[in-house]
């Protein structure tokens, strides 16, 4: 490369100064791809790091944690048995509760209803907590008793809770339980980071949250020389307790959010992929413009290797500059996203986390390298063209290279490899083989372009028009060049088609699912998430009173609670509801099996089949009821687009018989025909001690809000589609510009033979129409193939749910028609300048 530097200064820099916008566009394309991918990585990495730090602060650093298998907690008498075990140096109990607290109204908000803020409350033994979790040690504020941490009516807030709730020491803080509230006094602070968190004496947590005689976990410090494995061998754990590492929660979120993060990164890298085609187009045009110079230098002794190194050095400079700009842009985009989106990016994996930017030099090096690789890959074909230049022919303006005949086996092998890769299972929980399948399909589709051009032109036999005959024969003769000209169109159109089909299929699936799960006229709830469902609930008395409200025909309650089925997986949602007709009450994938007398039936979501192997007919142990749990028979599988980690639905009567839990989290109400929704809502609010604790929604509102969230989540795909199509069209414009520049003497000869300027432009436009039509057909077919992989392979392997494929033919036809029209017009515009010169002078250049 060093030997090419003087040539770069002599040959390339003047051309760059003459046409700076071309290389600036290529550089910007690389920068944009790097910026999108790097910003996504920084956002997710920062959020995950902050979330992990918050979990470590809340959990502390015990040698081992023993967690209760059931969410209601287990008897605190287990603490004495564990503390007395050989090898245990310290055992400290903890009660974990998720509820809501009410923020103080801000300045100028007098009379406004206080906002409800989700709050995690930890009941601890403050005399022992410093040994395992110093960040949870309560610090009494000035003016508070030194023993305030032992008062069951005093609470200590971390910085996030203080900020969100606007609470300071001495203030009264209202917390929710059921449809009622109680008040605690803020007595100080704790140093734990993360989302809003509060610490209270364990006796106060048991008293205020209905957990008398219960605890949810026991944190252990082990004696010197004793490992966790050794202790577990000595200690026969009762079925109520399961062993867990301190950072299990962070690891669960990391592993389950990994598919989401990887898919976002791959989607962002689409911009880098199409950016490589833009680099190719710009370099191909640049090489074509300098063909006479390359040819003259070739005659004078400049070898093919030097010409190839020169073009590759240009690509390297574009890649390095674009990557550096992209890394700066990506860092800024990540900083803005973390400030405005709090690191969540719509995935819901890091609720309540407001992370600071965590810059990563290794990641910057990796994504910068990807930008350089994309630029070098984009310039490889122009570099080979410069190397394969035939100097004598190029000096005569007859084209400098003769492309090889299109291979018939290469596209078959690539497409076959793509099909085989799509059949492989996920690797490490990620659809890596499916991503490779998409890449193989794209490359195979691009390799099909010359064959598609030949097949299309074989159908055309213009015998009456010499002009059309010349255009068709010229296009047929240069079919190998068509790959260079419309490769960007094929790649960008196929990606646009695939994303359009995927998003349309997903949106239609969500829409049909919402129709199935929202049969009632009105819905009421007090808990906005399953995490707070145990403390923010609708009591049985409220449900009974709601059924008697005038205008209400019938009500149906639904209990949702998280349960843990595996220590290395996030919690699963257990849904208890009336299921006398499951085929009509749940969106079943296939008809359910009949219930066998004496067994308890359960219906699982698709994620349960993937994550836990809960096939219909199998048995599943649920940690409810007895200490050892209860066995249920899986009778069917249903679609659930709301809970990625799995859901289990059982009949409400079975659930209440097993657990005695009569709480309700969501209430569905069917109204009488003449009833007014507003009147019924007002009557229901009057039944609650605090009307602000109840939220109401009608199906149309839930549906509109859900689809609006969906559209916002997939808005990035629209930008990527527009970017891909724009780059593809720019690529075909640059490719045809390169073609006509290399053929300017040919056009001069045609003009000398009597062809008018309009006829010459028509010949090139005809070639462009033929090539673009072939590219559009290949791009459409290829996009449909890729969409099959996205819908039926990538999506189930990443998120564990399925959907029916929907083909929006109107939008797909509009995409293809726009590409065809734009390709023909750009070809004609490109030929306009080349055909505008004097014919005699153009032919004279040949001598």
mmCIF file with all atom_site columns, N, CA and C in Angstrom, residues 457 465-476 478 736 739-740 743 746-747 750-751 754-772 823-824 826-832 835:
data_model
loop_
_atom_site.group_PDB
_atom_site.id
_atom_site.type_symbol
_atom_site.label_atom_id
_atom_site.label_alt_id
_atom_site.label_comp_id
_atom_site.label_asym_id
_atom_site.label_entity_id
_atom_site.label_seq_id
_atom_site.pdbx_PDB_ins_code
_atom_site.Cartn_x
_atom_site.Cartn_y
_atom_site.Cartn_z
_atom_site.occupancy
_atom_site.B_iso_or_equiv
_atom_site.pdbx_formal_charge
_atom_site.auth_seq_id
_atom_site.auth_comp_id
_atom_site.auth_asym_id
_atom_site.auth_atom_id
_atom_site.pdbx_PDB_model_num
ATOM 1   N N  . UNK A 1 457 ? -34.566 -10.822 -21.242 1.00 0.00 ? 457 UNK A N  1
ATOM 2   C CA . UNK A 1 457 ? -34.304 -10.373 -22.609 1.00 0.00 ? 457 UNK A CA 1
ATOM 3   C C  . UNK A 1 457 ? -34.600 -11.449 -23.639 1.00 0.00 ? 457 UNK A C  1
ATOM 4   N N  . UNK A 1 465 ? -37.921 -2.468  -34.874 1.00 0.00 ? 465 UNK A N  1
ATOM 5   C CA . UNK A 1 465 ? -37.280 -1.224  -34.438 1.00 0.00 ? 465 UNK A CA 1
ATOM 6   C C  . UNK A 1 465 ? -35.801 -1.468  -34.235 1.00 0.00 ? 465 UNK A C  1
ATOM 7   N N  . UNK A 1 466 ? -34.998 -0.785  -35.046 1.00 0.00 ? 466 UNK A N  1
ATOM 8   C CA . UNK A 1 466 ? -33.552 -0.913  -34.886 1.00 0.00 ? 466 UNK A CA 1
ATOM 9   C C  . UNK A 1 466 ? -33.106 -0.357  -33.532 1.00 0.00 ? 466 UNK A C  1
ATOM 10  N N  . UNK A 1 467 ? -33.795 0.686   -33.091 1.00 0.00 ? 467 UNK A N  1
ATOM 11  C CA . UNK A 1 467 ? -33.440 1.295   -31.810 1.00 0.00 ? 467 UNK A CA 1
ATOM 12  C C  . UNK A 1 467 ? -33.647 0.323   -30.655 1.00 0.00 ? 467 UNK A C  1
ATOM 13  N N  . UNK A 1 468 ? -34.834 -0.323  -30.610 1.00 0.00 ? 468 UNK A N  1
ATOM 14  C CA . UNK A 1 468 ? -35.097 -1.297  -29.559 1.00 0.00 ? 468 UNK A CA 1
ATOM 15  C C  . UNK A 1 468 ? -34.189 -2.514  -29.688 1.00 0.00 ? 468 UNK A C  1
ATOM 16  N N  . UNK A 1 469 ? -33.935 -2.934  -30.935 1.00 0.00 ? 469 UNK A N  1
ATOM 17  C CA . UNK A 1 469 ? -33.051 -4.078  -31.152 1.00 0.00 ? 469 UNK A CA 1
ATOM 18  C C  . UNK A 1 469 ? -31.655 -3.782  -30.608 1.00 0.00 ? 469 UNK A C  1
ATOM 19  N N  . UNK A 1 470 ? -31.161 -2.557  -30.836 1.00 0.00 ? 470 UNK A N  1
ATOM 20  C CA . UNK A 1 470 ? -29.836 -2.182  -30.337 1.00 0.00 ? 470 UNK A CA 1
ATOM 21  C C  . UNK A 1 470 ? -29.821 -2.182  -28.810 1.00 0.00 ? 470 UNK A C  1
ATOM 22  N N  . UNK A 1 471 ? -30.881 -1.639  -28.189 1.00 0.00 ? 471 UNK A N  1
ATOM 23  C CA . UNK A 1 471 ? -30.936 -1.593  -26.723 1.00 0.00 ? 471 UNK A CA 1
ATOM 24  C C  . UNK A 1 471 ? -30.969 -2.997  -26.129 1.00 0.00 ? 471 UNK A C  1
ATOM 25  N N  . UNK A 1 472 ? -31.793 -3.875  -26.727 1.00 0.00 ? 472 UNK A N  1
ATOM 26  C CA . UNK A 1 472 ? -31.920 -5.234  -26.196 1.00 0.00 ? 472 UNK A CA 1
ATOM 27  C C  . UNK A 1 472 ? -30.620 -6.011  -26.377 1.00 0.00 ? 472 UNK A C  1
ATOM 28  N N  . UNK A 1 473 ? -30.036 -5.926  -27.588 1.00 0.00 ? 473 UNK A N  1
ATOM 29  C CA . UNK A 1 473 ? -28.802 -6.662  -27.836 1.00 0.00 ? 473 UNK A CA 1
ATOM 30  C C  . UNK A 1 473 ? -27.656 -6.132  -26.972 1.00 0.00 ? 473 UNK A C  1
ATOM 31  N N  . UNK A 1 474 ? -27.618 -4.810  -26.794 1.00 0.00 ? 474 UNK A N  1
ATOM 32  C CA . UNK A 1 474 ? -26.556 -4.228  -25.943 1.00 0.00 ? 474 UNK A CA 1
ATOM 33  C C  . UNK A 1 474 ? -26.732 -4.701  -24.497 1.00 0.00 ? 474 UNK A C  1
ATOM 34  N N  . UNK A 1 475 ? -27.969 -4.718  -24.002 1.00 0.00 ? 475 UNK A N  1
ATOM 35  C CA . UNK A 1 475 ? -28.226 -5.186  -22.640 1.00 0.00 ? 475 UNK A CA 1
ATOM 36  C C  . UNK A 1 475 ? -27.900 -6.668  -22.494 1.00 0.00 ? 475 UNK A C  1
ATOM 37  N N  . UNK A 1 476 ? -28.236 -7.451  -23.553 1.00 0.00 ? 476 UNK A N  1
ATOM 38  C CA . UNK A 1 476 ? -27.947 -8.884  -23.498 1.00 0.00 ? 476 UNK A CA 1
ATOM 39  C C  . UNK A 1 476 ? -26.429 -9.132  -23.515 1.00 0.00 ? 476 UNK A C  1
ATOM 40  N N  . UNK A 1 478 ? -24.108 -7.186  -22.385 1.00 0.00 ? 478 UNK A N  1
ATOM 41  C CA . UNK A 1 478 ? -23.493 -6.713  -21.149 1.00 0.00 ? 478 UNK A CA 1
ATOM 42  C C  . UNK A 1 478 ? -24.229 -7.241  -19.919 1.00 0.00 ? 478 UNK A C  1
ATOM 43  N N  . UNK A 1 736 ? -24.654 3.552   -13.857 1.00 0.00 ? 736 UNK A N  1
ATOM 44  C CA . UNK A 1 736 ? -24.921 3.932   -15.238 1.00 0.00 ? 736 UNK A CA 1
ATOM 45  C C  . UNK A 1 736 ? -24.067 5.125   -15.654 1.00 0.00 ? 736 UNK A C  1
ATOM 46  N N  . UNK A 1 739 ? -20.966 3.588   -16.666 1.00 0.00 ? 739 UNK A N  1
ATOM 47  C CA . UNK A 1 739 ? -21.109 2.892   -17.944 1.00 0.00 ? 739 UNK A CA 1
ATOM 48  C C  . UNK A 1 739 ? -21.051 3.884   -19.115 1.00 0.00 ? 739 UNK A C  1
ATOM 49  N N  . UNK A 1 740 ? -21.803 4.950   -19.023 1.00 0.00 ? 740 UNK A N  1
ATOM 50  C CA . UNK A 1 740 ? -21.859 5.874   -20.156 1.00 0.00 ? 740 UNK A CA 1
ATOM 51  C C  . UNK A 1 740 ? -20.550 6.641   -20.318 1.00 0.00 ? 740 UNK A C  1
ATOM 52  N N  . UNK A 1 743 ? -18.400 4.547   -22.292 1.00 0.00 ? 743 UNK A N  1
ATOM 53  C CA . UNK A 1 743 ? -18.900 4.304   -23.648 1.00 0.00 ? 743 UNK A CA 1
ATOM 54  C C  . UNK A 1 743 ? -19.099 5.605   -24.433 1.00 0.00 ? 743 UNK A C  1
ATOM 55  N N  . UNK A 1 746 ? -18.451 5.313   -28.020 1.00 0.00 ? 746 UNK A N  1
ATOM 56  C CA . UNK A 1 746 ? -19.491 4.517   -28.681 1.00 0.00 ? 746 UNK A CA 1
ATOM 57  C C  . UNK A 1 746 ? -20.684 5.401   -29.022 1.00 0.00 ? 746 UNK A C  1
ATOM 58  N N  . UNK A 1 747 ? -21.060 6.273   -28.084 1.00 0.00 ? 747 UNK A N  1
ATOM 59  C CA . UNK A 1 747 ? -22.174 7.179   -28.352 1.00 0.00 ? 747 UNK A CA 1
ATOM 60  C C  . UNK A 1 747 ? -21.816 8.157   -29.468 1.00 0.00 ? 747 UNK A C  1
ATOM 61  N N  . UNK A 1 750 ? -22.320 6.332   -32.680 1.00 0.00 ? 750 UNK A N  1
ATOM 62  C CA . UNK A 1 750 ? -23.735 6.221   -33.020 1.00 0.00 ? 750 UNK A CA 1
ATOM 63  C C  . UNK A 1 750 ? -24.270 7.551   -33.557 1.00 0.00 ? 750 UNK A C  1
ATOM 64  N N  . UNK A 1 751 ? -23.840 8.638   -32.939 1.00 0.00 ? 751 UNK A N  1
ATOM 65  C CA . UNK A 1 751 ? -24.270 9.949   -33.444 1.00 0.00 ? 751 UNK A CA 1
ATOM 66  C C  . UNK A 1 751 ? -23.707 10.206  -34.840 1.00 0.00 ? 751 UNK A C  1
ATOM 67  N N  . UNK A 1 754 ? -25.786 8.655   -37.485 1.00 0.00 ? 754 UNK A N  1
ATOM 68  C CA . UNK A 1 754 ? -27.110 9.210   -37.720 1.00 0.00 ? 754 UNK A CA 1
ATOM 69  C C  . UNK A 1 754 ? -28.077 9.110   -36.562 1.00 0.00 ? 754 UNK A C  1
ATOM 70  N N  . UNK A 1 755 ? -27.674 8.522   -35.459 1.00 0.00 ? 755 UNK A N  1
ATOM 71  C CA . UNK A 1 755 ? -28.560 8.468   -34.286 1.00 0.00 ? 755 UNK A CA 1
ATOM 72  C C  . UNK A 1 755 ? -28.676 9.858   -33.672 1.00 0.00 ? 755 UNK A C  1
ATOM 73  N N  . UNK A 1 756 ? -29.890 10.232  -33.370 1.00 0.00 ? 756 UNK A N  1
ATOM 74  C CA . UNK A 1 756 ? -30.090 11.510  -32.701 1.00 0.00 ? 756 UNK A CA 1
ATOM 75  C C  . UNK A 1 756 ? -29.768 11.374  -31.210 1.00 0.00 ? 756 UNK A C  1
ATOM 76  N N  . UNK A 1 757 ? -29.593 12.516  -30.580 1.00 0.00 ? 757 UNK A N  1
ATOM 77  C CA . UNK A 1 757 ? -29.303 12.518  -29.137 1.00 0.00 ? 757 UNK A CA 1
ATOM 78  C C  . UNK A 1 757 ? -30.430 11.853  -28.364 1.00 0.00 ? 757 UNK A C  1
ATOM 79  N N  . UNK A 1 758 ? -31.653 12.085  -28.795 1.00 0.00 ? 758 UNK A N  1
ATOM 80  C CA . UNK A 1 758 ? -32.800 11.473  -28.111 1.00 0.00 ? 758 UNK A CA 1
ATOM 81  C C  . UNK A 1 758 ? -32.790 9.962   -28.273 1.00 0.00 ? 758 UNK A C  1
ATOM 82  N N  . UNK A 1 759 ? -32.384 9.478   -29.450 1.00 0.00 ? 759 UNK A N  1
ATOM 83  C CA . UNK A 1 759 ? -32.342 8.034   -29.672 1.00 0.00 ? 759 UNK A CA 1
ATOM 84  C C  . UNK A 1 759 ? -31.245 7.366   -28.841 1.00 0.00 ? 759 UNK A C  1
ATOM 85  N N  . UNK A 1 760 ? -30.104 8.028   -28.711 1.00 0.00 ? 760 UNK A N  1
ATOM 86  C CA . UNK A 1 760 ? -29.027 7.473   -27.878 1.00 0.00 ? 760 UNK A CA 1
ATOM 87  C C  . UNK A 1 760 ? -29.491 7.370   -26.425 1.00 0.00 ? 760 UNK A C  1
ATOM 88  N N  . UNK A 1 761 ? -30.137 8.430   -25.947 1.00 0.00 ? 761 UNK A N  1
ATOM 89  C CA . UNK A 1 761 ? -30.654 8.395   -24.570 1.00 0.00 ? 761 UNK A CA 1
ATOM 90  C C  . UNK A 1 761 ? -31.683 7.280   -24.435 1.00 0.00 ? 761 UNK A C  1
ATOM 91  N N  . UNK A 1 762 ? -32.478 7.075   -25.493 1.00 0.00 ? 762 UNK A N  1
ATOM 92  C CA . UNK A 1 762 ? -33.477 6.013   -25.452 1.00 0.00 ? 762 UNK A CA 1
ATOM 93  C C  . UNK A 1 762 ? -32.846 4.635   -25.373 1.00 0.00 ? 762 UNK A C  1
ATOM 94  N N  . UNK A 1 763 ? -31.719 4.447   -26.060 1.00 0.00 ? 763 UNK A N  1
ATOM 95  C CA . UNK A 1 763 ? -31.025 3.153   -25.996 1.00 0.00 ? 763 UNK A CA 1
ATOM 96  C C  . UNK A 1 763 ? -30.580 2.869   -24.563 1.00 0.00 ? 763 UNK A C  1
ATOM 97  N N  . UNK A 1 764 ? -29.956 3.879   -23.938 1.00 0.00 ? 764 UNK A N  1
ATOM 98  C CA . UNK A 1 764 ? -29.470 3.680   -22.567 1.00 0.00 ? 764 UNK A CA 1
ATOM 99  C C  . UNK A 1 764 ? -30.637 3.498   -21.609 1.00 0.00 ? 764 UNK A C  1
ATOM 100 N N  . UNK A 1 765 ? -31.717 4.280   -21.805 1.00 0.00 ? 765 UNK A N  1
ATOM 101 C CA . UNK A 1 765 ? -32.883 4.126   -20.942 1.00 0.00 ? 765 UNK A CA 1
ATOM 102 C C  . UNK A 1 765 ? -33.495 2.736   -21.094 1.00 0.00 ? 765 UNK A C  1
ATOM 103 N N  . UNK A 1 766 ? -33.480 2.215   -22.334 1.00 0.00 ? 766 UNK A N  1
ATOM 104 C CA . UNK A 1 766 ? -33.988 0.860   -22.540 1.00 0.00 ? 766 UNK A CA 1
ATOM 105 C C  . UNK A 1 766 ? -33.141 -0.174  -21.821 1.00 0.00 ? 766 UNK A C  1
ATOM 106 N N  . UNK A 1 767 ? -31.802 -0.001  -21.901 1.00 0.00 ? 767 UNK A N  1
ATOM 107 C CA . UNK A 1 767 ? -30.938 -0.907  -21.136 1.00 0.00 ? 767 UNK A CA 1
ATOM 108 C C  . UNK A 1 767 ? -31.232 -0.800  -19.646 1.00 0.00 ? 767 UNK A C  1
ATOM 109 N N  . UNK A 1 768 ? -31.374 0.452   -19.169 1.00 0.00 ? 768 UNK A N  1
ATOM 110 C CA . UNK A 1 768 ? -31.655 0.647   -17.738 1.00 0.00 ? 768 UNK A CA 1
ATOM 111 C C  . UNK A 1 768 ? -32.969 0.032   -17.336 1.00 0.00 ? 768 UNK A C  1
ATOM 112 N N  . UNK A 1 769 ? -33.986 0.158   -18.194 1.00 0.00 ? 769 UNK A N  1
ATOM 113 C CA . UNK A 1 769 ? -35.285 -0.430  -17.869 1.00 0.00 ? 769 UNK A CA 1
ATOM 114 C C  . UNK A 1 769 ? -35.185 -1.950  -17.799 1.00 0.00 ? 769 UNK A C  1
ATOM 115 N N  . UNK A 1 770 ? -34.444 -2.551  -18.756 1.00 0.00 ? 770 UNK A N  1
ATOM 116 C CA . UNK A 1 770 ? -34.308 -4.011  -18.749 1.00 0.00 ? 770 UNK A CA 1
ATOM 117 C C  . UNK A 1 770 ? -33.561 -4.483  -17.510 1.00 0.00 ? 770 UNK A C  1
ATOM 118 N N  . UNK A 1 771 ? -32.466 -3.820  -17.199 1.00 0.00 ? 771 UNK A N  1
ATOM 119 C CA . UNK A 1 771 ? -31.676 -4.235  -16.038 1.00 0.00 ? 771 UNK A CA 1
ATOM 120 C C  . UNK A 1 771 ? -32.434 -3.982  -14.734 1.00 0.00 ? 771 UNK A C  1
ATOM 121 N N  . UNK A 1 772 ? -33.067 -2.826  -14.637 1.00 0.00 ? 772 UNK A N  1
ATOM 122 C CA . UNK A 1 772 ? -33.781 -2.513  -13.398 1.00 0.00 ? 772 UNK A CA 1
ATOM 123 C C  . UNK A 1 772 ? -34.988 -3.420  -13.233 1.00 0.00 ? 772 UNK A C  1
ATOM 124 N N  . UNK A 1 823 ? -35.075 3.672   -11.785 1.00 0.00 ? 823 UNK A N  1
ATOM 125 C CA . UNK A 1 823 ? -33.918 3.127   -12.477 1.00 0.00 ? 823 UNK A CA 1
ATOM 126 C C  . UNK A 1 823 ? -33.862 3.547   -13.931 1.00 0.00 ? 823 UNK A C  1
ATOM 127 N N  . UNK A 1 824 ? -35.005 3.537   -14.617 1.00 0.00 ? 824 UNK A N  1
ATOM 128 C CA . UNK A 1 824 ? -35.038 3.949   -16.019 1.00 0.00 ? 824 UNK A CA 1
ATOM 129 C C  . UNK A 1 824 ? -34.704 5.427   -16.165 1.00 0.00 ? 824 UNK A C  1
ATOM 130 N N  . UNK A 1 826 ? -32.999 7.362   -14.039 1.00 0.00 ? 826 UNK A N  1
ATOM 131 C CA . UNK A 1 826 ? -31.594 7.642   -13.728 1.00 0.00 ? 826 UNK A CA 1
ATOM 132 C C  . UNK A 1 826 ? -30.671 7.195   -14.843 1.00 0.00 ? 826 UNK A C  1
ATOM 133 N N  . UNK A 1 827 ? -31.003 6.099   -15.518 1.00 0.00 ? 827 UNK A N  1
ATOM 134 C CA . UNK A 1 827 ? -30.185 5.666   -16.656 1.00 0.00 ? 827 UNK A CA 1
ATOM 135 C C  . UNK A 1 827 ? -30.245 6.700   -17.773 1.00 0.00 ? 827 UNK A C  1
ATOM 136 N N  . UNK A 1 828 ? -31.448 7.214   -18.045 1.00 0.00 ? 828 UNK A N  1
ATOM 137 C CA . UNK A 1 828 ? -31.585 8.217   -19.098 1.00 0.00 ? 828 UNK A CA 1
ATOM 138 C C  . UNK A 1 828 ? -30.857 9.505   -18.743 1.00 0.00 ? 828 UNK A C  1
ATOM 139 N N  . UNK A 1 829 ? -30.976 9.938   -17.476 1.00 0.00 ? 829 UNK A N  1
ATOM 140 C CA . UNK A 1 829 ? -30.285 11.157  -17.043 1.00 0.00 ? 829 UNK A CA 1
ATOM 141 C C  . UNK A 1 829 ? -28.768 10.979  -17.137 1.00 0.00 ? 829 UNK A C  1
ATOM 142 N N  . UNK A 1 830 ? -28.305 9.775   -16.774 1.00 0.00 ? 830 UNK A N  1
ATOM 143 C CA . UNK A 1 830 ? -26.863 9.514   -16.854 1.00 0.00 ? 830 UNK A CA 1
ATOM 144 C C  . UNK A 1 830 ? -26.367 9.575   -18.299 1.00 0.00 ? 830 UNK A C  1
ATOM 145 N N  . UNK A 1 831 ? -27.196 9.095   -19.246 1.00 0.00 ? 831 UNK A N  1
ATOM 146 C CA . UNK A 1 831 ? -26.793 9.102   -20.656 1.00 0.00 ? 831 UNK A CA 1
ATOM 147 C C  . UNK A 1 831 ? -26.899 10.488  -21.277 1.00 0.00 ? 831 UNK A C  1
ATOM 148 N N  . UNK A 1 832 ? -27.681 11.351  -20.669 1.00 0.00 ? 832 UNK A N  1
ATOM 149 C CA . UNK A 1 832 ? -27.937 12.667  -21.261 1.00 0.00 ? 832 UNK A CA 1
ATOM 150 C C  . UNK A 1 832 ? -26.639 13.463  -21.408 1.00 0.00 ? 832 UNK A C  1
ATOM 151 N N  . UNK A 1 835 ? -24.225 11.940  -24.040 1.00 0.00 ? 835 UNK A N  1
ATOM 152 C CA . UNK A 1 835 ? -24.677 12.075  -25.426 1.00 0.00 ? 835 UNK A CA 1
ATOM 153 C C  . UNK A 1 835 ? -24.755 13.517  -25.869 1.00 0.00 ? 835 UNK A C  1
#
